[in-house]
Every structure is written in C-alpha cells, then in structure tokens.
CSV table of C-alpha atoms and ligand atoms in Angstrom, one decimal:
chain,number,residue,atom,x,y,z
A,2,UNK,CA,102.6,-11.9,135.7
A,3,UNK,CA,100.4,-9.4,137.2
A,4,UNK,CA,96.4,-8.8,136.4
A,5,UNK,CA,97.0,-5.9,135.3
A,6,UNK,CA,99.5,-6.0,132.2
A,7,UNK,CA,98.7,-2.7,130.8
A,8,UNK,CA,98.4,-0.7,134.2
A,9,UNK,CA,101.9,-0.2,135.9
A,10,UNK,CA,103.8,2.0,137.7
A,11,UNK,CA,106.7,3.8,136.2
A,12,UNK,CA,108.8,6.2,139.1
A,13,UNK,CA,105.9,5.4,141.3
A,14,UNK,CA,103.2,6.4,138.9
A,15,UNK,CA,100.4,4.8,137.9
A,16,UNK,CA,100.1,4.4,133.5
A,17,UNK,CA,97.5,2.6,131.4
A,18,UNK,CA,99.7,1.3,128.7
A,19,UNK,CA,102.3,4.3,128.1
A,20,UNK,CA,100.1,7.4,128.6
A,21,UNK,CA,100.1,8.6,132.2
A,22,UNK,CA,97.1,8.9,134.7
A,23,UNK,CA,97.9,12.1,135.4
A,24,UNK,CA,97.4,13.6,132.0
A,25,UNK,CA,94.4,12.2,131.2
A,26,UNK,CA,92.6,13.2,134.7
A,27,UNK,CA,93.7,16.8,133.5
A,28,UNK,CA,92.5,16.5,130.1
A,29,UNK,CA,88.8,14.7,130.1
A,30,UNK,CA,88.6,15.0,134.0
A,31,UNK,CA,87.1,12.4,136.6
A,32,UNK,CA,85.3,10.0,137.5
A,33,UNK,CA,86.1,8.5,134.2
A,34,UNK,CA,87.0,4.5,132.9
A,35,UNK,CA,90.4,4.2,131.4
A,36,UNK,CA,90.5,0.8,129.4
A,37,UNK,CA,93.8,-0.4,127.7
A,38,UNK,CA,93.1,-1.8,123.9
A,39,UNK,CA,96.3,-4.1,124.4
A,40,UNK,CA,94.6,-6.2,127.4
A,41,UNK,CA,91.2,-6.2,125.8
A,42,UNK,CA,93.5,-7.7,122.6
A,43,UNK,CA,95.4,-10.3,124.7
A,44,UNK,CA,92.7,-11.3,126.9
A,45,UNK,CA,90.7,-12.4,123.5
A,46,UNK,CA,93.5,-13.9,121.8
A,47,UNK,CA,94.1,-15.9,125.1
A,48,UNK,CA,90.9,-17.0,124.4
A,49,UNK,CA,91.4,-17.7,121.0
A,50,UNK,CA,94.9,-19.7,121.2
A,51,UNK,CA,93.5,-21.9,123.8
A,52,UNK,CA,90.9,-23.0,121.5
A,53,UNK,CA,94.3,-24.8,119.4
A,54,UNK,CA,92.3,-25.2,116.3
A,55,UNK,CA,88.9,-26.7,116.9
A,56,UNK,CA,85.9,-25.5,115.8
A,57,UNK,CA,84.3,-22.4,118.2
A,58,UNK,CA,83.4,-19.1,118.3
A,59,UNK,CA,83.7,-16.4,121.3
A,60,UNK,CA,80.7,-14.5,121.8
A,61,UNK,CA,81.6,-11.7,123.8
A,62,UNK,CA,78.9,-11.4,126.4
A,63,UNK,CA,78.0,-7.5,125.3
A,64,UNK,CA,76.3,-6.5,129.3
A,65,UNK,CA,79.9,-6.6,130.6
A,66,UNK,CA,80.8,-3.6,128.6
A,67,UNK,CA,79.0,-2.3,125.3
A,68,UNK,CA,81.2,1.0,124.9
A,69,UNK,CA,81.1,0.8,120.8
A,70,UNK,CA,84.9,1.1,120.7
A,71,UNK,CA,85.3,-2.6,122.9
A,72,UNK,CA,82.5,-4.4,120.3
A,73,UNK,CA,84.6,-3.0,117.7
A,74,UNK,CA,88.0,-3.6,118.2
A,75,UNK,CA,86.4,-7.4,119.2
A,76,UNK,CA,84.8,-7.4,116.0
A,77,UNK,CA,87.7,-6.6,114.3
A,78,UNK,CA,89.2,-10.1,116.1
A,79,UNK,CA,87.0,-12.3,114.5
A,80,UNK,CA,84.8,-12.7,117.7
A,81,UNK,CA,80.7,-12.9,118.5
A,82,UNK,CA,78.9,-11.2,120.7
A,83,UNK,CA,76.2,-13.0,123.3
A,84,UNK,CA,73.5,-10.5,123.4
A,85,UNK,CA,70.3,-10.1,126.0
A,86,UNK,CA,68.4,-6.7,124.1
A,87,UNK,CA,67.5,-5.7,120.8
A,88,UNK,CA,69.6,-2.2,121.8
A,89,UNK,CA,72.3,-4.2,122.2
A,90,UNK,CA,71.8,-6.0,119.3
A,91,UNK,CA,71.8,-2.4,117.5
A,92,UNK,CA,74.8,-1.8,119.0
A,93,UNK,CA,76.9,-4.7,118.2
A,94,UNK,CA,75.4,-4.1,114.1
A,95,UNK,CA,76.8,-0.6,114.5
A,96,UNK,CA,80.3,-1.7,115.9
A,97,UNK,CA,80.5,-4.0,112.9
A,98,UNK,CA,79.8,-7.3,114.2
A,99,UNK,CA,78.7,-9.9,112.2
A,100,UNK,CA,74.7,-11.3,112.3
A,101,UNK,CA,75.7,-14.6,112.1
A,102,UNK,CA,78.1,-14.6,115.1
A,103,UNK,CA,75.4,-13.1,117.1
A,104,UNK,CA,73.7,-15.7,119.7
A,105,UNK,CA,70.6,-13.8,121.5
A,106,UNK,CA,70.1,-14.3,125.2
A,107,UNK,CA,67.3,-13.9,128.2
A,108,UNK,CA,64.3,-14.7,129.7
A,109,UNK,CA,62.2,-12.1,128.5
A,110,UNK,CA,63.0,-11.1,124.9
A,111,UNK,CA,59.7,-9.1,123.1
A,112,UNK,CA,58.5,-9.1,119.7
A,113,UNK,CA,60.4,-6.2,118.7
A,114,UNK,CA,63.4,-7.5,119.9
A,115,UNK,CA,62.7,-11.1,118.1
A,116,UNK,CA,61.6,-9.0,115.2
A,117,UNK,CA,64.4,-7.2,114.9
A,118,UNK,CA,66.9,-9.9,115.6
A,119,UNK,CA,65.4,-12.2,112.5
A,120,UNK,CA,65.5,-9.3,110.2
A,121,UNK,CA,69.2,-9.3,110.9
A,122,UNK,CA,69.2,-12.7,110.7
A,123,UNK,CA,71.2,-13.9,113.5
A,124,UNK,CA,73.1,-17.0,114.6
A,125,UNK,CA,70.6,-18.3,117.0
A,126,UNK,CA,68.0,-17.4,119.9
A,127,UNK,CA,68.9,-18.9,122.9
A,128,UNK,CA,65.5,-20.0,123.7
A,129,UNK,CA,64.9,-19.9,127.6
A,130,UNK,CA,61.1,-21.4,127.6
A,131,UNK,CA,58.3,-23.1,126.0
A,132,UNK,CA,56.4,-20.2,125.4
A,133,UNK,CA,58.9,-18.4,124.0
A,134,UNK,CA,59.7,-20.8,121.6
A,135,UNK,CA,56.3,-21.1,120.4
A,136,UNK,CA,55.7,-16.8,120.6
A,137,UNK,CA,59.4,-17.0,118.5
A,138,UNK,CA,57.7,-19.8,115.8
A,139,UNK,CA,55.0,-18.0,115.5
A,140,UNK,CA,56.4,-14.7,114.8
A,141,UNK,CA,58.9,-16.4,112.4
A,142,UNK,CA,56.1,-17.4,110.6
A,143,UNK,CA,54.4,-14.3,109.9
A,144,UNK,CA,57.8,-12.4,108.7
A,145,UNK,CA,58.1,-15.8,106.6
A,146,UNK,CA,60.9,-16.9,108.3
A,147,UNK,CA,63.1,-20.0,110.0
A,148,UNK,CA,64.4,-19.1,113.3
A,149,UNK,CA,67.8,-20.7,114.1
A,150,UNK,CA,67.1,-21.9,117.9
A,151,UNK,CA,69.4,-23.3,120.8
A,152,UNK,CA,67.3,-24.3,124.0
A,153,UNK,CA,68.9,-22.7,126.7
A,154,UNK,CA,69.0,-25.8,129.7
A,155,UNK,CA,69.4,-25.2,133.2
A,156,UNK,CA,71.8,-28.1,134.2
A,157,UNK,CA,70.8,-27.5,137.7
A,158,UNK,CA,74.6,-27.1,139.0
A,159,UNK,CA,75.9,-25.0,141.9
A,160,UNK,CA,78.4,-22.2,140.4
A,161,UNK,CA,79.5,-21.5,143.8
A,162,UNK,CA,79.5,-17.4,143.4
A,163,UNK,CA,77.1,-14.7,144.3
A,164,UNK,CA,73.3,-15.7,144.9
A,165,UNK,CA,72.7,-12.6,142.5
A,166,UNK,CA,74.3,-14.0,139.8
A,167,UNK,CA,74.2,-17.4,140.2
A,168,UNK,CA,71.9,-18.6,137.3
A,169,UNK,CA,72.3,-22.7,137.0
A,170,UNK,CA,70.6,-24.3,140.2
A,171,UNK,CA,66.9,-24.9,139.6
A,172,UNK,CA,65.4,-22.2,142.2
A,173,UNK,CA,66.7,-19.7,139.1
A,174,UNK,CA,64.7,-17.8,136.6
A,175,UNK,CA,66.9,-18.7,134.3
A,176,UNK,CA,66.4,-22.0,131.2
A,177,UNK,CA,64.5,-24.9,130.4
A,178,UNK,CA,64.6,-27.4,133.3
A,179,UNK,CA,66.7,-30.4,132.4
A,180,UNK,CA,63.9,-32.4,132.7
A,181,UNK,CA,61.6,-31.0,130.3
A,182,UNK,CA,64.4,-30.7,127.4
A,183,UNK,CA,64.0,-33.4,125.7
A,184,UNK,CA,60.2,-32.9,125.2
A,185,UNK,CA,60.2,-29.3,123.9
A,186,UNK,CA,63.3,-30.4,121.4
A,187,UNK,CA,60.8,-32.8,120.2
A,188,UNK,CA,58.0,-30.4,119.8
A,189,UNK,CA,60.7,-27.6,117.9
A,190,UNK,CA,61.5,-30.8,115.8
A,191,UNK,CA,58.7,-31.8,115.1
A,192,UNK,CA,55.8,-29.3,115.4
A,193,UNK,CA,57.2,-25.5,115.1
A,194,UNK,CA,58.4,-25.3,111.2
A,195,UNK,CA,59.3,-21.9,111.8
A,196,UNK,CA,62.3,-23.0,113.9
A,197,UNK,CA,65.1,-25.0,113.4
A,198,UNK,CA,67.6,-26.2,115.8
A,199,UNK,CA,70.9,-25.7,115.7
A,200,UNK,CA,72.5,-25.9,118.9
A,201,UNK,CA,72.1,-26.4,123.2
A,202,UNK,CA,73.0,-23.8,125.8
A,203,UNK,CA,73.8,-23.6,129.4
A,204,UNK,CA,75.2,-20.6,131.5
A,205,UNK,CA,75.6,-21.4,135.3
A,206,UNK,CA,76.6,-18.5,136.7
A,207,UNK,CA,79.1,-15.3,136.7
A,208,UNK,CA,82.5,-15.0,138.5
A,209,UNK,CA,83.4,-18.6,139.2
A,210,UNK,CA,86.8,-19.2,140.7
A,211,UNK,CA,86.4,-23.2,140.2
A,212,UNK,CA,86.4,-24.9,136.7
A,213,UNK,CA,84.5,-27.9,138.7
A,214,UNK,CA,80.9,-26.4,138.5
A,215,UNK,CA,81.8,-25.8,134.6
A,216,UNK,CA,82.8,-29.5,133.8
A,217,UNK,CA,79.4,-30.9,135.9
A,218,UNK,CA,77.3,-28.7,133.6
A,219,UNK,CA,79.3,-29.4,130.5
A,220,UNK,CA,78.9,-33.2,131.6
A,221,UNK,CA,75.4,-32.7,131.6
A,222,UNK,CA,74.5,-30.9,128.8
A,223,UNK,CA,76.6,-33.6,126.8
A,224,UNK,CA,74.4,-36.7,127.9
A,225,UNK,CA,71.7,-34.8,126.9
A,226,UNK,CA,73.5,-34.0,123.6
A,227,UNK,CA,74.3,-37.7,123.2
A,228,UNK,CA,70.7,-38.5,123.8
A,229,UNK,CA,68.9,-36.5,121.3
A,230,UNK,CA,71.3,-37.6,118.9
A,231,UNK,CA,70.1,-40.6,119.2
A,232,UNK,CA,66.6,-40.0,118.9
A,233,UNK,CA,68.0,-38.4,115.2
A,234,UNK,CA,67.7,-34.6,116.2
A,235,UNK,CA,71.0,-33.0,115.5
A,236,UNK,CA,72.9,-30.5,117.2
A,237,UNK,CA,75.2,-28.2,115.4
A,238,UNK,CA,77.2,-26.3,118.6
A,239,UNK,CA,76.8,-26.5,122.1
A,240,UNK,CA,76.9,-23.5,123.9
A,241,UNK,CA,78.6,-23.5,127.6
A,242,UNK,CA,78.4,-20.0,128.4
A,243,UNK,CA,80.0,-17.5,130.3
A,244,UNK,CA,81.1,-17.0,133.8
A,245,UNK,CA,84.9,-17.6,134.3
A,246,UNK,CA,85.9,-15.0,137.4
A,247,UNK,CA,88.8,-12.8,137.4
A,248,UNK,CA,91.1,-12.0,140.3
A,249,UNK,CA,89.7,-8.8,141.5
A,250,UNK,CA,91.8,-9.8,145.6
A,251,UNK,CA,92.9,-13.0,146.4
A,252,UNK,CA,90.8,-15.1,144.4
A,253,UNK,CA,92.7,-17.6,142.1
A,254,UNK,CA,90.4,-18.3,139.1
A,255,UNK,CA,92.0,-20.9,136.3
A,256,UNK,CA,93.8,-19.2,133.7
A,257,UNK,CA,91.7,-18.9,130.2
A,258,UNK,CA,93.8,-22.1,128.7
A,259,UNK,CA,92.9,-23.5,131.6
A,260,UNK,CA,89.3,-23.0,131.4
A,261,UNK,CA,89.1,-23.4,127.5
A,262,UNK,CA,91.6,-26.5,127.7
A,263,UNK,CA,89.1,-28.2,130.1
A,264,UNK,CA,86.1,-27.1,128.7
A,265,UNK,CA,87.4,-28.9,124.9
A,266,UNK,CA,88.7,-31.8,127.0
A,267,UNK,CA,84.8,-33.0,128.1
A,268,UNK,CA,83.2,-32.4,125.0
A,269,UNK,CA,86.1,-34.6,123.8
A,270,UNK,CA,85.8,-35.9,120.1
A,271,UNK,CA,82.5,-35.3,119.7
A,272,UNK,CA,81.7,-32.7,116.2
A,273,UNK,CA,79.8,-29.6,117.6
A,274,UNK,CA,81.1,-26.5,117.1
A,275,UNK,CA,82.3,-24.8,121.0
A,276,UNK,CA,80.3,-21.6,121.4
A,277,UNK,CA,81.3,-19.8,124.8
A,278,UNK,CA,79.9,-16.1,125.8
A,279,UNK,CA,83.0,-15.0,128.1
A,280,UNK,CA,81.9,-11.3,129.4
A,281,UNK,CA,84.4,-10.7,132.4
A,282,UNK,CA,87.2,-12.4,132.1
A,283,UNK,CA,87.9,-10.4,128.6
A,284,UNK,CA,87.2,-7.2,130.0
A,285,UNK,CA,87.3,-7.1,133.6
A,286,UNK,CA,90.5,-6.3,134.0
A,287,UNK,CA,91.4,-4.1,131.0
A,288,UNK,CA,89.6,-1.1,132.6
A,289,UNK,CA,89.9,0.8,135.9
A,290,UNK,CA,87.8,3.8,136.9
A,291,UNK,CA,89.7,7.2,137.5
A,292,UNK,CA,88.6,9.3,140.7
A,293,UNK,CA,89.7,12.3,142.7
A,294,UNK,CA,89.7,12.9,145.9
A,295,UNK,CA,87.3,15.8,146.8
A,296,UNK,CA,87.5,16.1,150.9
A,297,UNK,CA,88.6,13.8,153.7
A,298,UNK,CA,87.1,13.8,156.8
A,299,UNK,CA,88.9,12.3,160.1
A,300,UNK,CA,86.1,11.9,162.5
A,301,UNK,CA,86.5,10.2,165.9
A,302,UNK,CA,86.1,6.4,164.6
A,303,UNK,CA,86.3,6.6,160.9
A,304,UNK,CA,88.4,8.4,158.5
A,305,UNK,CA,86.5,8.6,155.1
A,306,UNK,CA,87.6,9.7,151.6
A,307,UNK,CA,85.3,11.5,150.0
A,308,UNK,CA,85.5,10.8,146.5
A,309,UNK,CA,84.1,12.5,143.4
A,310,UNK,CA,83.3,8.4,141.8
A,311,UNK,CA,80.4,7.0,143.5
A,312,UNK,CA,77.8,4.0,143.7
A,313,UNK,CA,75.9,5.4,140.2
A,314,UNK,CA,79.4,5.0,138.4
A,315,UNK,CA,80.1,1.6,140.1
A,316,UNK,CA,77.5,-0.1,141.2
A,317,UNK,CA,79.1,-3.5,142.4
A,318,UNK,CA,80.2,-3.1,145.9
A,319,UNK,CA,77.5,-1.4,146.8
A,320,UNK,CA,75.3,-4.0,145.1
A,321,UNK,CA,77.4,-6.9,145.8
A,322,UNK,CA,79.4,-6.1,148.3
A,323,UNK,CA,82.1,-6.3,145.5
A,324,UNK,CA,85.6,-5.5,146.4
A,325,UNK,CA,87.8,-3.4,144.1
A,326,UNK,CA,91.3,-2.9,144.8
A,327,UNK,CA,92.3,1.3,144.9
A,328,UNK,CA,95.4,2.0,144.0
A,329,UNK,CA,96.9,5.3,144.3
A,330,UNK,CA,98.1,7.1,141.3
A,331,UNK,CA,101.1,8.5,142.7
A,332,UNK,CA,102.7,6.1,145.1
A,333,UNK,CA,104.1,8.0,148.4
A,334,UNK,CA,106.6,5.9,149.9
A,335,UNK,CA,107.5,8.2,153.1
A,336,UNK,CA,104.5,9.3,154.4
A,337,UNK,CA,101.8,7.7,156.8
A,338,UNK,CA,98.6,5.2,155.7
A,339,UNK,CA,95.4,5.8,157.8
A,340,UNK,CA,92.6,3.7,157.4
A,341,UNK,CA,89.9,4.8,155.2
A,342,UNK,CA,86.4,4.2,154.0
A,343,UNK,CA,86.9,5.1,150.3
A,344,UNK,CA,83.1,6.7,149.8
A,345,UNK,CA,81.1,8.8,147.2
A,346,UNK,CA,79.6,11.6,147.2
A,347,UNK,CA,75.6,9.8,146.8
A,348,UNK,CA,73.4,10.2,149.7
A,349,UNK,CA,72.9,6.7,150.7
A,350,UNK,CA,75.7,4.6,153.1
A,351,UNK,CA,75.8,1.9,150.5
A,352,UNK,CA,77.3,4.4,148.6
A,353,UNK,CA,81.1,3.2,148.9
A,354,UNK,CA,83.8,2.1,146.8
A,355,UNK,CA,86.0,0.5,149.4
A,356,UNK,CA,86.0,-0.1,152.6
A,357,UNK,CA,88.9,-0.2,155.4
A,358,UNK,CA,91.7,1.0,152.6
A,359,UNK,CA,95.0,1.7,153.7
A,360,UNK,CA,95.8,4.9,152.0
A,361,UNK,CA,98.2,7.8,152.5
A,362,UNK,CA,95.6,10.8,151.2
A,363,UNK,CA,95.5,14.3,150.6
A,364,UNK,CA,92.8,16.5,149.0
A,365,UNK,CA,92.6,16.0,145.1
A,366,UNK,CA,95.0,13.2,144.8
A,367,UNK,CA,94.1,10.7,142.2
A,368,UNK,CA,92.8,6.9,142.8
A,369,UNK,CA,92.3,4.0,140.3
A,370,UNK,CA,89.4,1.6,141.3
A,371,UNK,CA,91.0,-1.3,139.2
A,372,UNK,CA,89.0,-4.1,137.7
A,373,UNK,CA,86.4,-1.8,136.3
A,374,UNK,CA,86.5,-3.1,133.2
A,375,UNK,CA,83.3,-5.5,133.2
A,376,UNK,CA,79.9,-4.2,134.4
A,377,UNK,CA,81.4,-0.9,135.6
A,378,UNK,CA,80.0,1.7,133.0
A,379,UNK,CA,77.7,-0.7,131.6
A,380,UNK,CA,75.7,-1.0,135.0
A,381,UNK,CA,76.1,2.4,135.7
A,382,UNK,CA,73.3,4.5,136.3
A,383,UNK,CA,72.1,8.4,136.6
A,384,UNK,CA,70.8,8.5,140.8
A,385,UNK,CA,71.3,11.8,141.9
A,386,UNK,CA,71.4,13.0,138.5
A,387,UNK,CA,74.9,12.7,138.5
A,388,UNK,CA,75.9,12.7,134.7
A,389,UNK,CA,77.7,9.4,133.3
A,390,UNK,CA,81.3,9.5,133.3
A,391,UNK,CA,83.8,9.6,130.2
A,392,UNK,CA,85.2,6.3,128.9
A,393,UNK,CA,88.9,6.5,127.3
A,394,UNK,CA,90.2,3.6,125.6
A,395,UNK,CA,94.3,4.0,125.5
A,396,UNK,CA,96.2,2.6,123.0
A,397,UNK,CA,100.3,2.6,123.6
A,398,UNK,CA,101.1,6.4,123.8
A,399,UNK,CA,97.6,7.2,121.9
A,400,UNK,CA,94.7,8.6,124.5
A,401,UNK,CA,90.5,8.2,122.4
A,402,UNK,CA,87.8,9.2,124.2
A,403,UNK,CA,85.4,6.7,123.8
A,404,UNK,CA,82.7,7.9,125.0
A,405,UNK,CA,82.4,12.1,126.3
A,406,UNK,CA,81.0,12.8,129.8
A,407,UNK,CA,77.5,13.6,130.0
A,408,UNK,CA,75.9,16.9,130.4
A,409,UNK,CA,72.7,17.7,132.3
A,410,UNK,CA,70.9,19.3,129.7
A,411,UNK,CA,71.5,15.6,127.7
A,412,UNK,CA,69.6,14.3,131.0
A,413,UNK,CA,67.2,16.2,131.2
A,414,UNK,CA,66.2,16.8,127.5
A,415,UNK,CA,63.7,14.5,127.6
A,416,UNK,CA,61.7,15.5,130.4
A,417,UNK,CA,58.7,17.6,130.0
A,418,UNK,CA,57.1,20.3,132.9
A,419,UNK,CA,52.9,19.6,132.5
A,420,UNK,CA,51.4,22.4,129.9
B,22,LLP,N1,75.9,-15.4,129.1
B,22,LLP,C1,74.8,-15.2,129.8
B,22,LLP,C2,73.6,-15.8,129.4
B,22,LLP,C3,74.8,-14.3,130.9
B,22,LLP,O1,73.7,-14.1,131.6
B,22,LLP,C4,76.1,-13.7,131.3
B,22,LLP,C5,76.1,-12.9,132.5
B,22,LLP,C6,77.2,-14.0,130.6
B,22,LLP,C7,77.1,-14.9,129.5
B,22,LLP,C8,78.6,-13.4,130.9
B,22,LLP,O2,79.0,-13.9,132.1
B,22,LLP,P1,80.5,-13.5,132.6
B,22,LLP,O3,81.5,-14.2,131.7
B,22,LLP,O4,80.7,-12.0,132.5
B,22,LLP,O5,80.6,-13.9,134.0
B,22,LLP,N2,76.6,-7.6,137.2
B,22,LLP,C9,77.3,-8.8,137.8
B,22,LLP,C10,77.4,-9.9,136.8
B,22,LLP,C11,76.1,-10.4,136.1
B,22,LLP,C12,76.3,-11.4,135.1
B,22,LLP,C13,75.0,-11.7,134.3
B,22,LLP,N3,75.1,-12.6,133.3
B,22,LLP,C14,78.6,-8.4,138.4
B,22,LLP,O6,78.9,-7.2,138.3
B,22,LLP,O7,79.3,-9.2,138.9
C-alpha cells in the first residue's frame, strides 16, 4: 500500500481523498496544507488496534500539528494529547480534549503554564528536573493542590536520527539522568506532599526508522520500574514517548503494529497502563503543502523553480536538510524532465524546498510537497512578512478550511510606530 492512502492520482491528477487539487488551488489559493480527515482517522486507529486490548492511551504529541480541526477530530477518537505550552494546553481544552488525557511536556514550563495546567487538572506533568519538581510542589501548594507527576528519564540511548532532534543520549537538554532517578523519586515520595507520582517517562528522539533504540530505552526504563517497585513506590503508567519516523523517501520505518506490538511485548505482563505521545507518524503523512509555480529560471548550470511556498511555510529542509518528495499535480507523460532546484521566493539560499527534482515545469503549474502533515504549519513562521498559509482539511468530496490565510494587517496589528 502506498504512504499516501488518501492522495492519488485519478487520469493523471493529483486528489486528496475525492476532491481535486485543482479546485481547491482556485478556490482558497496557494501555498496552502491540504490534510485528508480519512488518514489522520486510520493512522490513529492503527494505533489504537495494535494496542489489542491492553491498557494505554495515545497522547497525540500536539507540536506536530495543533490546527484545532486535527486535536478535534483526535478528540473525538478517544485519544490524549502530549503537550509542551500552556497555549497549547488552551488549545487542546478548546478542541475538546479531555484534562485528564492530557500529559504536559518540556524542559522549561513556567508558573503560568503549571498554573494553568493544575487548574485544568491534568493527567500528569512530565517532570524533566529537580528543580522543577520542587518549583511544581511548591506551587501546588499554594493553589492547595496535588500535582499528578511522571519523572521524565533520559535512558541515555542513541535514536539514531537527526542530532537536532535526537533527545535520549546524555549530552541532551532533555530529562532526569538515569542515574539520579531513583533519588529524586524518593524525595517526590517522600518529601514534596504536593506531588504524587503516577507514572515514568522517556522520549528518545524523533523520526526513528529502527524499533531497536525504542526497545533499549523501554528495557531501561523497566529495570528502573521494577526497582522502585521494590523499594514500595508505585507506578501507575509508563510513558515511552514519541518518535516513530515515517517514510518521507526510501526510509523503511516499522509499521505502527509493528512498533506498538514491540513496544507491549517488553513491558510484557507487567500492570502499568502504556502511555505513548506519537506526533508524526499520525499526521505526517495526512497532509501535503499546495504550491504554484511563479517563474522558472534556466540559467547556465542550474534550472530553478521558483515557487510561491517557501522556507517560512516549511521550514524542515532548510532546517534539516529534510527531504520532501514533490509531486506534480497534473502528471505530463510526453513531455521532457529537466532538473530543478525547487526554491521559494525568501531571500536566503537555504530557502529551498527540493533540491535536484526531476520535473517537467511550466509557469503556474501546481506542486504538492507531500509529507507536510507534521511540523509543516506548526513550525511555520512569518520571515519576510510573508502571511501564513490556509490549512484545508478534506473530507471524501467535502473541502473545510481549517484555518483562512493570513492577512497583513492581522500581522501587523500589533505593532506600534513610537508617539
Ligand atoms: N514527545 C516529546 C516529549 C517530544 O519532544 C516529541 C517531539 C514527541 C513526543 C513527538 O515526536 P514524534 O512522534 O513526532 O517524532 N521539528 C522536527 C521534529 C521535532 C520533534 C520534537 N519532539 C522535525 O520537523 O523533524
């Protein structure tokens, strides 16, 4: 089965679900994401199924994509959402998600954020140091309060992926250093009566294409399960994060049953509850970004498309060096491919969206960046005050807009010229 089950072509155009490409380029315009409600649906219940009964809950990882439309219709499902922001927190009560599947990530979380989160009373803070579990007691304690806490443990395993967004190996920002675990469960035991522990947490990293790297860190955090159940503290779920990578070229990630199936299979017969915060692989590849092409330019040694998409829309290849496949919306069988550097129109060279794409181009034909879906919009940004595309969420023959292009005046409102 292809990656894309809701994009195909039909007579050698391009459709998310059954509404045409085409249409919706003339009707909202471009750059814009086109997301398919059937994919987002299957890719959760994939997750779901695989789960075959035991005890878990999905928490969407909300970054990946926080369009209000995506945290509903996964509300609607049943599922959590792993958050890292009191705004997204706000946004995942306002999509109808439910408090208490709501597990709080990140290093940094303020007061207003921790206040915020305990008035809504949550599932659990994903605690990521000793200080913050201490700031996190303390505020508990003035709003009269018990803070539900997992400690967020960094298993110290390599995820194999992107040094940017790697997160498990010790050199990282990120969690409480295996070593020191033990010690600060004891003091949230035993010294903090403002929190109470329900659970342990680990995320590794994002896009992995091995399940190996998941198992070691699942392995881990399970002996240290096993060990503070013996010294009588009690864990209610354990927490094993997000991270499983999609195919966005080659790469040949396990299936989600894979994954899950593995994941269920080391923590074996023990009780906890499975939490997992999946981000891209339920919505990386249920979106695509929409562009036109504005010029081309064949100079001596390099053809470019000049694009009206750029690096402030999509920020991953020129972040990353990410690759995104482009497909063309109208397939032209006959005519020539050159080679082209698929660019925007930003004033900076890392502003590309492909490079070295064989393409047969002419002025405003349409291209679909696929695999948009995760950290597309939500990482997009307003450089070259370039207004933030329209997001449509298509449903069968139905077309929503999800979320309206911006306008200047809404970027510049804010602003003020000095009196
Ligand atoms: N849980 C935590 C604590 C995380 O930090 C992340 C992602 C996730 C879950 C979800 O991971 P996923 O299942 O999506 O891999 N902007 C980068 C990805 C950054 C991921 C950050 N953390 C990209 O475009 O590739």
């Amino acid at each position: 089965m292809s990656k894309f089950i809701s994009f195909t072509y039909n007579h050698d155009q391009l459709f998310a679900e059954s509404a045409s490409l085409i249409e919706i380029a003339k009707e909202f315009g471009t750059p814009c994401y086109v997301y398919s409600r059937a994919a987002l649906v299957a890719a959760y219940q994939e997750f779901n199924r695989a789960f075959a009964g035991r005890d878990h809950l999905i928490c969407y990882a909300v970054k990946a994509n926080s369009n209000l439309a995506i945290l509903n219709i996964l509300a609607c499902l049943g599922s959590g959402f792993d958050i890292v922001s009191g705004g997204e927190l706000q946004r995942v009560l306002k999509a109808g998600g439910d408090p208490q599947k709501i597990v709080f990530s990140g290093v940094g979380k303020n007061q207003d954020e921790m206040r915020m989160a305990l008035t809504a009373g949550i599932l659990c803070f994903n605690v990521e140091s000793e200080m913050e579990l201490l700031s996190l007691n303390q505020l508990a304690k003035e709003m009269d309060k018990i803070a539900p806490v997992s400690l967020r443990v960094n298993p110290d395993v390599d995820a194999k992926t992107h040094p940017y967004i790697s997160t498990g190996l010790k050199e990282n920002k990120f969690g409480i250093p295996m070593a020191e675990a033990e010690r600060i469960y004891h003091t949230a035991a035993h010294e903090l009566p403002h929190v109470r522990i329900t659970g342990l947490d680990c995320h590794i990293g994002s896009q992995l294409t091995e399940i190996d790297p998941f198992i070691e860190a699942s392995n881990k955090m399970l002996a240290l399960l096993d060990r503070l159940e013996k010294q009588g503290i009690c864990i209610e779920h354990l927490d094993l994060g997000g991270g499983l990578g999609i195919s966005y070229s080659q790469e040949s990630p396990p299936s989600i049953k894979d994954y899950v199936t593995a994941l269920c299979n080391s923590v074996g017969q023990r009780k906890q509850r499975i939490l997992i915060e999946p981000g891209r692989s339920l919505v990386g590849n249920t979106g695509l970004l929409l562009t036109r092409v504005e010029y081309l330019k064949h100079a001596p040694h390099r053809n470019f498309a000049i694009v009206d998409a750029a690096m402030n829309d999509l920020m991953r290849p020129a972040l990353y060096d990410a690759y995104h496949e482009i497909l063309p919306v109208v397939k032209k069988s006959s005519e020539v491919n050159n080679t082209y550097q698929v660019v925007g129109p930003v004033c900076e060279t890392g502003d590309f969206l492909g490079h070295d794409r064989q393409l047969s181009l002419t002025k405003d034909d349409l291209l679909a960046v696929m695999s948009a879906g995760a950290y597309g919009m939500s990482m997009s940004s307003n450089y070259n005050t370039r207004p933030r595309a329209a997001e449509i969420m298509v449903d069968g023959h139905a077309i929503h807009l999800i979320r309206a292009r911006e306008t200047v005046e809404q970027l510049i409102a804010s602003e003020k010229i000095l009196d």
